[in-house]
Amino acid sequence: MNQLSIQGVTRVFEGTKGQRTEALQPIDFEVRENDFVTILGPSGCGKSTLLRIVAGLGRPTSGQVLLNGQKVIGPGADRGMVFQSYTLFPWLDVEQNIRFGLRERGMPEAQQKERADYFIAKVGLRSFEKHFPKQLSGGMQQRTAIARALAN
């Protein structure tokens, strides 16, 4: 079974004066288990629009997205997204930022710590766990946001 199926997805934005902007032309593709996919294209070609639709944060004008055979109709805990302008909580350190969603879901503290430690190591932030976002480079902030998405 395909893990992710994009079927004839398009997105057209309607302007206030009746103008239409075609943000995403019809696209079809499949992503199977263990595939690694990169979406490339020039600025404004619809990459972020497509990812927002896959995440359930936007709806296609036509077509559908299926995840494990189920139609994506909104956000879900089975998907995560790191936005281009990532947002970390400035009052939380790296580890606390990564653990935030886990804590909100009621995961036991020991499991939160173990999971956060795992992803801190995976994204190369070992020894920066207690640093706050303002103490990190942009790339380190981005890796913190990625670790948070993966941990959840």
mmCIF file of N, CA and C in Angstrom, residues 57-125:
data_model
loop_
_atom_site.group_PDB
_atom_site.id
_atom_site.type_symbol
_atom_site.label_atom_id
_atom_site.label_comp_id
_atom_site.label_asym_id
_atom_site.label_seq_id
_atom_site.Cartn_x
_atom_site.Cartn_y
_atom_site.Cartn_z
ATOM 1 N N LEU A 57 -3.307 21.547 6.312
ATOM 2 C CA LEU A 57 -3.452 22.958 6.688
ATOM 3 C C LEU A 57 -4.074 23.787 5.570
ATOM 4 N N GLY A 58 -4.282 23.167 4.433
ATOM 5 C CA GLY A 58 -4.936 23.804 3.296
ATOM 6 C C GLY A 58 -5.698 22.734 2.539
ATOM 7 N N ARG A 59 -6.609 23.165 1.697
ATOM 8 C CA ARG A 59 -7.413 22.210 0.929
ATOM 9 C C ARG A 59 -7.128 22.385 -0.557
ATOM 10 N N PRO A 60 -7.116 21.282 -1.292
ATOM 11 C CA PRO A 60 -6.935 21.408 -2.735
ATOM 12 C C PRO A 60 -8.200 21.948 -3.393
ATOM 13 N N THR A 61 -8.043 22.625 -4.507
ATOM 14 C CA THR A 61 -9.193 23.046 -5.293
ATOM 15 C C THR A 61 -9.817 21.819 -5.948
ATOM 16 N N SER A 62 -8.960 20.907 -6.392
ATOM 17 C CA SER A 62 -9.430 19.626 -6.930
ATOM 18 C C SER A 62 -8.405 18.561 -6.579
ATOM 19 N N GLY A 63 -8.820 17.324 -6.693
ATOM 20 C CA GLY A 63 -7.951 16.205 -6.371
ATOM 21 C C GLY A 63 -8.014 15.866 -4.890
ATOM 22 N N GLN A 64 -7.164 14.928 -4.496
ATOM 23 C CA GLN A 64 -7.165 14.504 -3.103
ATOM 24 C C GLN A 64 -5.794 14.005 -2.680
ATOM 25 N N VAL A 65 -5.595 14.011 -1.373
ATOM 26 C CA VAL A 65 -4.391 13.464 -0.756
ATOM 27 C C VAL A 65 -4.853 12.325 0.149
ATOM 28 N N LEU A 66 -4.214 11.168 -0.012
ATOM 29 C CA LEU A 66 -4.512 10.014 0.832
ATOM 30 C C LEU A 66 -3.257 9.656 1.621
ATOM 31 N N LEU A 67 -3.419 9.439 2.900
ATOM 32 C CA LEU A 67 -2.329 8.989 3.754
ATOM 33 C C LEU A 67 -2.743 7.645 4.329
ATOM 34 N N ASN A 68 -1.994 6.609 3.972
ATOM 35 C CA ASN A 68 -2.337 5.236 4.371
ATOM 36 C C ASN A 68 -3.788 4.902 4.014
ATOM 37 N N GLY A 69 -4.208 5.348 2.836
ATOM 38 C CA GLY A 69 -5.538 5.038 2.339
ATOM 39 C C GLY A 69 -6.655 5.925 2.843
ATOM 40 N N GLN A 70 -6.351 6.839 3.776
ATOM 41 C CA GLN A 70 -7.366 7.725 4.344
ATOM 42 C C GLN A 70 -7.215 9.131 3.762
ATOM 43 N N LYS A 71 -8.332 9.734 3.384
ATOM 44 C CA LYS A 71 -8.295 11.075 2.815
ATOM 45 C C LYS A 71 -7.860 12.090 3.875
ATOM 46 N N VAL A 72 -6.922 12.958 3.512
ATOM 47 C CA VAL A 72 -6.468 14.029 4.395
ATOM 48 C C VAL A 72 -7.464 15.176 4.281
ATOM 49 N N ILE A 73 -8.127 15.493 5.395
ATOM 50 C CA ILE A 73 -9.119 16.575 5.396
ATOM 51 C C ILE A 73 -8.792 17.655 6.415
ATOM 52 N N GLY A 74 -7.720 17.444 7.175
ATOM 53 C CA GLY A 74 -7.309 18.419 8.173
ATOM 54 C C GLY A 74 -6.017 17.977 8.820
ATOM 55 N N PRO A 75 -5.483 18.790 9.725
ATOM 56 C CA PRO A 75 -4.242 18.425 10.409
ATOM 57 C C PRO A 75 -4.430 17.149 11.226
ATOM 58 N N GLY A 76 -3.333 16.435 11.436
ATOM 59 C CA GLY A 76 -3.400 15.217 12.237
ATOM 60 C C GLY A 76 -2.082 14.940 12.941
ATOM 61 N N ALA A 77 -2.151 14.182 14.001
ATOM 62 C CA ALA A 77 -0.952 13.847 14.777
ATOM 63 C C ALA A 77 -0.019 12.921 14.011
ATOM 64 N N ASP A 78 -0.475 12.369 12.894
ATOM 65 C CA ASP A 78 0.350 11.471 12.094
ATOM 66 C C ASP A 78 1.247 12.213 11.107
ATOM 67 N N ARG A 79 1.185 13.554 11.133
ATOM 68 C CA ARG A 79 1.994 14.383 10.237
ATOM 69 C C ARG A 79 2.579 15.548 11.002
ATOM 70 N N GLY A 80 3.741 15.989 10.567
ATOM 71 C CA GLY A 80 4.351 17.177 11.159
ATOM 72 C C GLY A 80 4.882 18.072 10.052
ATOM 73 N N MET A 81 5.009 19.318 10.359
ATOM 74 C CA MET A 81 5.515 20.264 9.355
ATOM 75 C C MET A 81 6.396 21.277 10.042
ATOM 76 N N VAL A 82 7.535 21.546 9.435
ATOM 77 C CA VAL A 82 8.420 22.603 9.903
ATOM 78 C C VAL A 82 8.268 23.733 8.895
ATOM 79 N N PHE A 83 7.792 24.866 9.344
ATOM 80 C CA PHE A 83 7.509 25.980 8.451
ATOM 81 C C PHE A 83 8.788 26.682 8.029
ATOM 82 N N GLN A 84 8.722 27.378 6.900
ATOM 83 C CA GLN A 84 9.882 28.112 6.421
ATOM 84 C C GLN A 84 10.346 29.112 7.468
ATOM 85 N N SER A 85 9.412 29.771 8.096
ATOM 86 C CA SER A 85 9.772 30.657 9.201
ATOM 87 C C SER A 85 9.392 29.905 10.476
ATOM 88 N N TYR A 86 10.328 29.072 10.903
ATOM 89 C CA TYR A 86 10.106 28.211 12.062
ATOM 90 C C TYR A 86 9.834 29.059 13.293
ATOM 91 N N THR A 87 9.079 28.505 14.193
ATOM 92 C CA THR A 87 8.702 29.225 15.400
ATOM 93 C C THR A 87 9.047 28.385 16.605
ATOM 94 N N LEU A 88 9.992 28.870 17.383
ATOM 95 C CA LEU A 88 10.322 28.239 18.643
ATOM 96 C C LEU A 88 9.781 29.118 19.761
ATOM 97 N N PHE A 89 9.502 28.509 20.893
ATOM 98 C CA PHE A 89 9.075 29.291 22.040
ATOM 99 C C PHE A 89 10.322 29.921 22.656
ATOM 100 N N PRO A 90 10.446 31.254 22.638
ATOM 101 C CA PRO A 90 11.682 31.899 23.089
ATOM 102 C C PRO A 90 11.972 31.716 24.574
ATOM 103 N N TRP A 91 10.949 31.416 25.380
ATOM 104 C CA TRP A 91 11.142 31.249 26.818
ATOM 105 C C TRP A 91 11.496 29.804 27.191
ATOM 106 N N LEU A 92 11.528 28.903 26.184
ATOM 107 C CA LEU A 92 11.893 27.511 26.427
ATOM 108 C C LEU A 92 13.247 27.213 25.808
ATOM 109 N N ASP A 93 14.043 26.390 26.479
ATOM 110 C CA ASP A 93 15.335 26.012 25.898
ATOM 111 C C ASP A 93 15.114 24.939 24.827
ATOM 112 N N VAL A 94 16.185 24.485 24.201
ATOM 113 C CA VAL A 94 16.096 23.517 23.106
ATOM 114 C C VAL A 94 15.323 22.274 23.537
ATOM 115 N N GLU A 95 15.735 21.678 24.641
ATOM 116 C CA GLU A 95 15.075 20.458 25.100
ATOM 117 C C GLU A 95 13.597 20.701 25.403
ATOM 118 N N GLN A 96 13.286 21.792 26.059
ATOM 119 C CA GLN A 96 11.891 22.089 26.398
ATOM 120 C C GLN A 96 11.058 22.333 25.134
ATOM 121 N N ASN A 97 11.637 22.989 24.130
ATOM 122 C CA ASN A 97 10.937 23.193 22.864
ATOM 123 C C ASN A 97 10.604 21.851 22.214
ATOM 124 N N ILE A 98 11.568 20.938 22.229
ATOM 125 C CA ILE A 98 11.359 19.637 21.608
ATOM 126 C C ILE A 98 10.330 18.829 22.388
ATOM 127 N N ARG A 99 10.322 18.955 23.695
ATOM 128 C CA ARG A 99 9.414 18.184 24.545
ATOM 129 C C ARG A 99 8.007 18.786 24.625
ATOM 130 N N PHE A 100 7.808 19.988 24.125
ATOM 131 C CA PHE A 100 6.552 20.699 24.313
ATOM 132 C C PHE A 100 5.326 19.862 23.933
ATOM 133 N N GLY A 101 5.265 19.374 22.698
ATOM 134 C CA GLY A 101 4.110 18.606 22.243
ATOM 135 C C GLY A 101 3.947 17.299 22.996
ATOM 136 N N LEU A 102 5.063 16.691 23.357
ATOM 137 C CA LEU A 102 5.016 15.437 24.111
ATOM 138 C C LEU A 102 4.371 15.669 25.480
ATOM 139 N N ARG A 103 4.767 16.772 26.104
ATOM 140 C CA ARG A 103 4.197 17.129 27.411
ATOM 141 C C ARG A 103 2.703 17.396 27.285
ATOM 142 N N GLU A 104 2.323 18.132 26.239
ATOM 143 C CA GLU A 104 0.912 18.472 26.033
ATOM 144 C C GLU A 104 0.056 17.235 25.795
ATOM 145 N N ARG A 105 0.650 16.213 25.217
ATOM 146 C CA ARG A 105 -0.086 14.961 24.976
ATOM 147 C C ARG A 105 -0.101 14.065 26.203
ATOM 148 N N GLY A 106 0.602 14.464 27.268
ATOM 149 C CA GLY A 106 0.582 13.699 28.510
ATOM 150 C C GLY A 106 1.578 12.561 28.573
ATOM 151 N N MET A 107 2.598 12.591 27.733
ATOM 152 C CA MET A 107 3.615 11.546 27.771
ATOM 153 C C MET A 107 4.376 11.637 29.093
ATOM 154 N N PRO A 108 4.685 10.515 29.723
ATOM 155 C CA PRO A 108 5.447 10.546 30.971
ATOM 156 C C PRO A 108 6.795 11.245 30.786
ATOM 157 N N GLU A 109 7.219 11.954 31.826
ATOM 158 C CA GLU A 109 8.420 12.776 31.757
ATOM 159 C C GLU A 109 9.660 11.994 31.326
ATOM 160 N N ALA A 110 9.839 10.789 31.837
ATOM 161 C CA ALA A 110 11.015 9.991 31.478
ATOM 162 C C ALA A 110 11.029 9.686 29.978
ATOM 163 N N GLN A 111 9.860 9.399 29.411
ATOM 164 C CA GLN A 111 9.770 9.136 27.973
ATOM 165 C C GLN A 111 10.022 10.412 27.172
ATOM 166 N N GLN A 112 9.512 11.546 27.658
ATOM 167 C CA GLN A 112 9.776 12.826 26.991
ATOM 168 C C GLN A 112 11.278 13.061 26.887
ATOM 169 N N LYS A 113 11.961 12.883 28.016
ATOM 170 C CA LYS A 113 13.407 13.121 28.094
ATOM 171 C C LYS A 113 14.152 12.200 27.132
ATOM 172 N N GLU A 114 13.790 10.920 27.145
ATOM 173 C CA GLU A 114 14.448 9.941 26.281
ATOM 174 C C GLU A 114 14.255 10.287 24.803
ATOM 175 N N ARG A 115 13.029 10.640 24.453
ATOM 176 C CA ARG A 115 12.718 10.966 23.061
ATOM 177 C C ARG A 115 13.419 12.260 22.623
ATOM 178 N N ALA A 116 13.394 13.262 23.487
ATOM 179 C CA ALA A 116 14.062 14.522 23.168
ATOM 180 C C ALA A 116 15.562 14.301 23.023
ATOM 181 N N ASP A 117 16.171 13.543 23.924
ATOM 182 C CA ASP A 117 17.608 13.257 23.850
ATOM 183 C C ASP A 117 17.972 12.581 22.537
ATOM 184 N N TYR A 118 17.121 11.638 22.119
ATOM 185 C CA TYR A 118 17.362 10.927 20.870
ATOM 186 C C TYR A 118 17.410 11.902 19.683
ATOM 187 N N PHE A 119 16.410 12.789 19.602
ATOM 188 C CA PHE A 119 16.350 13.699 18.463
ATOM 189 C C PHE A 119 17.359 14.840 18.576
ATOM 190 N N ILE A 120 17.722 15.230 19.777
ATOM 191 C CA ILE A 120 18.792 16.220 19.953
ATOM 192 C C ILE A 120 20.080 15.676 19.343
ATOM 193 N N ALA A 121 20.369 14.415 19.605
ATOM 194 C CA ALA A 121 21.568 13.786 19.031
ATOM 195 C C ALA A 121 21.436 13.664 17.516
ATOM 196 N N LYS A 122 20.259 13.266 17.046
ATOM 197 C CA LYS A 122 20.044 13.076 15.606
ATOM 198 C C LYS A 122 20.283 14.345 14.799
ATOM 199 N N VAL A 123 19.897 15.501 15.354
ATOM 200 C CA VAL A 123 20.048 16.761 14.606
ATOM 201 C C VAL A 123 21.327 17.506 14.973
ATOM 202 N N GLY A 124 22.190 16.875 15.762
ATOM 203 C CA GLY A 124 23.505 17.458 16.059
ATOM 204 C C GLY A 124 23.477 18.615 17.047
ATOM 205 N N LEU A 125 22.599 18.561 18.040
ATOM 206 C CA LEU A 125 22.519 19.652 19.016
ATOM 207 C C LEU A 125 22.961 19.230 20.422
#
